[in-house]
Amino acid sequence: MSITEATTGRWSRKIADTILGACNGQGENEYVLERWAYVPGMLLMAMARAGVQLAEPEYLSFMTRHMDSFIGEDGSIRSYTLEEYNLDQINQGKNLFPLYQQTGETRYAEAAHLLAAQLIGHPRTSEGGFWHKKVYPFQMWLDGLYMASPFLAEYGKVFQRPELIDEAAHQLLLVERRTRDPRTGLLYHGWDESREQEWADSSTGLSSHFWSRAMGWYAMAVVDCLEHFPVTHPQRGTIIGIFQRMCGALAEVQDSKTGLWYQVLDQAGRKGNYLEASGSCMLVYAMAKGLRLRYLEPSFKDVMLQGYEGILAHLTSEDEQGVHLHKICHGAGLSKDRNGSYDYYVSEAMVSDAAMGVAPFLLASLEVEGYRDSL
């Protein structure tokens, strides 16, 4: 398959137009953007990137309009509470940087300072790893690396705080060292330093399985952070090497027939497991961006393109309402009621057209098209 065949028709534009239509009340799906949260934040960021890459002002104004409904004139953020110490609440703040750079309005900078203050004072493990949330003490989840680390790296670059870029590097390296399985090279979903949680192994503190979306969160975190690291940063090369090694492990568990990745990555063929959309989209995004920016060797091109073609061929449909994405895991986590077992991951609801999958689908399409255009 050629890159041209994989991207015929500019899927990014079709996806973005579908999102606009849904948010304008056209069709059955309507995205909830009325709260400050990580999934709406990712959808807004994807639309803004589409606006820049496709030169479509309407996509950019979509992000601006929704962000402005949260940001006060003094930089306060409606519905956000710093003392919640929740990494998920950082993610939407990534949209503040393009707004500040485009307008120069200090309220966007003040809002970014507020979120950075949370991270500077965030509760940590003994090695300095951010707890996923205050209510999840001593726990690091792969999800949290995407929520906070790219924000911190970009904040450090924009506001000339290089020590915060160092902090982002520390978080990426620490969680990889703590969660990587030496046999498969895959990363476990979570790690509990205290070893108190029911889902945590009593000797290692690790959760039990490799969840595709969790690895997708981490892979996206790496490529999005690296974009803001100076080329002279002492950890930059190490993190790029870790990313390449991890992508090699992901290639080993890619489904050979479809190019997709399973909900539980290393359990192909096990009863209840399925090829999942959000994780597959995230991994394609990370690999495509890694190839475009030369973090990955060119040999990963086929892995990435097979993944993207698999999404289009097996998880996507089109009708008069636009593009639809199917087989999205609605949500999964680790807690007393979410024990991290195999049966738990495959029992979570599977849905279509949820922003949790559609946003990574748009991001992946933009990166595949950007990679094609860079050749």
JSON list of N, CA and C in Angstrom, two decimals, residues 327-355:
[
{"chain": "A", "resi": 327, "resn": "LYS", "atom": "N", "xyz": [-15.98, 0.58, 17.52]},
{"chain": "A", "resi": 327, "resn": "LYS", "atom": "CA", "xyz": [-15.18, -0.26, 18.42]},
{"chain": "A", "resi": 327, "resn": "LYS", "atom": "C", "xyz": [-14.24, 0.58, 19.30]},
{"chain": "A", "resi": 328, "resn": "ILE", "atom": "N", "xyz": [-14.82, 1.62, 19.90]},
{"chain": "A", "resi": 328, "resn": "ILE", "atom": "CA", "xyz": [-14.07, 2.47, 20.82]},
{"chain": "A", "resi": 328, "resn": "ILE", "atom": "C", "xyz": [-14.38, 2.01, 22.24]},
{"chain": "A", "resi": 329, "resn": "CYS", "atom": "N", "xyz": [-13.35, 1.69, 23.01]},
{"chain": "A", "resi": 329, "resn": "CYS", "atom": "CA", "xyz": [-13.56, 1.40, 24.43]},
{"chain": "A", "resi": 329, "resn": "CYS", "atom": "C", "xyz": [-14.03, 2.68, 25.11]},
{"chain": "A", "resi": 330, "resn": "HIS", "atom": "N", "xyz": [-15.19, 2.63, 25.74]},
{"chain": "A", "resi": 330, "resn": "HIS", "atom": "CA", "xyz": [-15.79, 3.85, 26.29]},
{"chain": "A", "resi": 330, "resn": "HIS", "atom": "C", "xyz": [-14.96, 4.44, 27.41]},
{"chain": "A", "resi": 331, "resn": "GLY", "atom": "N", "xyz": [-14.37, 3.60, 28.23]},
{"chain": "A", "resi": 331, "resn": "GLY", "atom": "CA", "xyz": [-13.54, 4.10, 29.32]},
{"chain": "A", "resi": 331, "resn": "GLY", "atom": "C", "xyz": [-12.99, 2.95, 30.13]},
{"chain": "A", "resi": 332, "resn": "ALA", "atom": "N", "xyz": [-11.80, 3.13, 30.68]},
{"chain": "A", "resi": 332, "resn": "ALA", "atom": "CA", "xyz": [-11.22, 2.10, 31.54]},
{"chain": "A", "resi": 332, "resn": "ALA", "atom": "C", "xyz": [-10.23, 2.77, 32.48]},
{"chain": "A", "resi": 333, "resn": "GLY", "atom": "N", "xyz": [-10.09, 2.22, 33.66]},
{"chain": "A", "resi": 333, "resn": "GLY", "atom": "CA", "xyz": [-9.18, 2.78, 34.65]},
{"chain": "A", "resi": 333, "resn": "GLY", "atom": "C", "xyz": [-8.78, 1.72, 35.67]},
{"chain": "A", "resi": 334, "resn": "LEU", "atom": "N", "xyz": [-8.23, 2.17, 36.77]},
{"chain": "A", "resi": 334, "resn": "LEU", "atom": "CA", "xyz": [-7.77, 1.27, 37.82]},
{"chain": "A", "resi": 334, "resn": "LEU", "atom": "C", "xyz": [-8.28, 1.80, 39.16]},
{"chain": "A", "resi": 335, "resn": "SER", "atom": "N", "xyz": [-9.04, 0.97, 39.85]},
{"chain": "A", "resi": 335, "resn": "SER", "atom": "CA", "xyz": [-9.57, 1.36, 41.16]},
{"chain": "A", "resi": 335, "resn": "SER", "atom": "C", "xyz": [-10.13, 0.11, 41.82]},
{"chain": "A", "resi": 336, "resn": "LYS", "atom": "N", "xyz": [-10.79, 0.29, 42.94]},
{"chain": "A", "resi": 336, "resn": "LYS", "atom": "CA", "xyz": [-11.35, -0.86, 43.65]},
{"chain": "A", "resi": 336, "resn": "LYS", "atom": "C", "xyz": [-12.34, -1.61, 42.78]},
{"chain": "A", "resi": 337, "resn": "ASP", "atom": "N", "xyz": [-13.13, -0.87, 42.00]},
{"chain": "A", "resi": 337, "resn": "ASP", "atom": "CA", "xyz": [-14.14, -1.50, 41.15]},
{"chain": "A", "resi": 337, "resn": "ASP", "atom": "C", "xyz": [-13.63, -1.80, 39.75]},
{"chain": "A", "resi": 338, "resn": "ARG", "atom": "N", "xyz": [-12.43, -1.36, 39.44]},
{"chain": "A", "resi": 338, "resn": "ARG", "atom": "CA", "xyz": [-11.82, -1.59, 38.11]},
{"chain": "A", "resi": 338, "resn": "ARG", "atom": "C", "xyz": [-10.47, -2.25, 38.36]},
{"chain": "A", "resi": 339, "resn": "ASN", "atom": "N", "xyz": [-10.49, -3.57, 38.46]},
{"chain": "A", "resi": 339, "resn": "ASN", "atom": "CA", "xyz": [-9.37, -4.30, 39.04]},
{"chain": "A", "resi": 339, "resn": "ASN", "atom": "C", "xyz": [-8.22, -4.60, 38.07]},
{"chain": "A", "resi": 340, "resn": "GLY", "atom": "N", "xyz": [-8.31, -4.14, 36.83]},
{"chain": "A", "resi": 340, "resn": "GLY", "atom": "CA", "xyz": [-7.21, -4.32, 35.90]},
{"chain": "A", "resi": 340, "resn": "GLY", "atom": "C", "xyz": [-7.04, -5.73, 35.38]},
{"chain": "A", "resi": 341, "resn": "SER", "atom": "N", "xyz": [-8.02, -6.61, 35.62]},
{"chain": "A", "resi": 341, "resn": "SER", "atom": "CA", "xyz": [-7.93, -7.97, 35.11]},
{"chain": "A", "resi": 341, "resn": "SER", "atom": "C", "xyz": [-8.25, -8.01, 33.62]},
{"chain": "A", "resi": 342, "resn": "TYR", "atom": "N", "xyz": [-7.92, -9.11, 32.98]},
{"chain": "A", "resi": 342, "resn": "TYR", "atom": "CA", "xyz": [-8.27, -9.27, 31.56]},
{"chain": "A", "resi": 342, "resn": "TYR", "atom": "C", "xyz": [-9.77, -9.12, 31.37]},
{"chain": "A", "resi": 343, "resn": "ASP", "atom": "N", "xyz": [-10.55, -9.81, 32.20]},
{"chain": "A", "resi": 343, "resn": "ASP", "atom": "CA", "xyz": [-12.00, -9.76, 32.07]},
{"chain": "A", "resi": 343, "resn": "ASP", "atom": "C", "xyz": [-12.52, -8.34, 32.24]},
{"chain": "A", "resi": 344, "resn": "TYR", "atom": "N", "xyz": [-11.87, -7.57, 33.10]},
{"chain": "A", "resi": 344, "resn": "TYR", "atom": "CA", "xyz": [-12.31, -6.18, 33.28]},
{"chain": "A", "resi": 344, "resn": "TYR", "atom": "C", "xyz": [-12.13, -5.40, 31.98]},
{"chain": "A", "resi": 345, "resn": "TYR", "atom": "N", "xyz": [-10.94, -5.44, 31.37]},
{"chain": "A", "resi": 345, "resn": "TYR", "atom": "CA", "xyz": [-10.68, -4.63, 30.18]},
{"chain": "A", "resi": 345, "resn": "TYR", "atom": "C", "xyz": [-11.62, -4.98, 29.03]},
{"chain": "A", "resi": 346, "resn": "VAL", "atom": "N", "xyz": [-11.92, -6.27, 28.86]},
{"chain": "A", "resi": 346, "resn": "VAL", "atom": "CA", "xyz": [-12.77, -6.64, 27.72]},
{"chain": "A", "resi": 346, "resn": "VAL", "atom": "C", "xyz": [-14.25, -6.50, 28.03]},
{"chain": "A", "resi": 347, "resn": "SER", "atom": "N", "xyz": [-14.60, -6.20, 29.29]},
{"chain": "A", "resi": 347, "resn": "SER", "atom": "CA", "xyz": [-16.01, -6.03, 29.64]},
{"chain": "A", "resi": 347, "resn": "SER", "atom": "C", "xyz": [-16.48, -4.58, 29.58]},
{"chain": "A", "resi": 348, "resn": "GLU", "atom": "N", "xyz": [-15.55, -3.63, 29.51]},
{"chain": "A", "resi": 348, "resn": "GLU", "atom": "CA", "xyz": [-15.96, -2.23, 29.41]},
{"chain": "A", "resi": 348, "resn": "GLU", "atom": "C", "xyz": [-16.74, -2.00, 28.11]},
{"chain": "A", "resi": 349, "resn": "ALA", "atom": "N", "xyz": [-17.67, -1.07, 28.15]},
{"chain": "A", "resi": 349, "resn": "ALA", "atom": "CA", "xyz": [-18.55, -0.83, 27.01]},
{"chain": "A", "resi": 349, "resn": "ALA", "atom": "C", "xyz": [-17.76, -0.45, 25.76]},
{"chain": "A", "resi": 350, "resn": "MET", "atom": "N", "xyz": [-18.21, -0.93, 24.63]},
{"chain": "A", "resi": 350, "resn": "MET", "atom": "CA", "xyz": [-17.65, -0.59, 23.32]},
{"chain": "A", "resi": 350, "resn": "MET", "atom": "C", "xyz": [-18.66, 0.28, 22.59]},
{"chain": "A", "resi": 351, "resn": "VAL", "atom": "N", "xyz": [-18.23, 1.43, 22.10]},
{"chain": "A", "resi": 351, "resn": "VAL", "atom": "CA", "xyz": [-19.16, 2.41, 21.52]},
{"chain": "A", "resi": 351, "resn": "VAL", "atom": "C", "xyz": [-18.64, 2.89, 20.17]},
{"chain": "A", "resi": 352, "resn": "SER", "atom": "N", "xyz": [-19.47, 3.65, 19.49]},
{"chain": "A", "resi": 352, "resn": "SER", "atom": "CA", "xyz": [-19.10, 4.31, 18.24]},
{"chain": "A", "resi": 352, "resn": "SER", "atom": "C", "xyz": [-19.13, 5.83, 18.41]},
{"chain": "A", "resi": 353, "resn": "ASP", "atom": "N", "xyz": [-18.26, 6.50, 17.69]},
{"chain": "A", "resi": 353, "resn": "ASP", "atom": "CA", "xyz": [-18.30, 7.97, 17.55]},
{"chain": "A", "resi": 353, "resn": "ASP", "atom": "C", "xyz": [-18.05, 8.75, 18.84]},
{"chain": "A", "resi": 354, "resn": "ALA", "atom": "N", "xyz": [-17.48, 8.13, 19.84]},
{"chain": "A", "resi": 354, "resn": "ALA", "atom": "CA", "xyz": [-17.14, 8.86, 21.06]},
{"chain": "A", "resi": 354, "resn": "ALA", "atom": "C", "xyz": [-15.89, 9.70, 20.80]},
{"chain": "A", "resi": 355, "resn": "ALA", "atom": "N", "xyz": [-15.85, 10.89, 21.41]},
{"chain": "A", "resi": 355, "resn": "ALA", "atom": "CA", "xyz": [-14.71, 11.78, 21.23]},
{"chain": "A", "resi": 355, "resn": "ALA", "atom": "C", "xyz": [-13.40, 11.12, 21.65]}
]
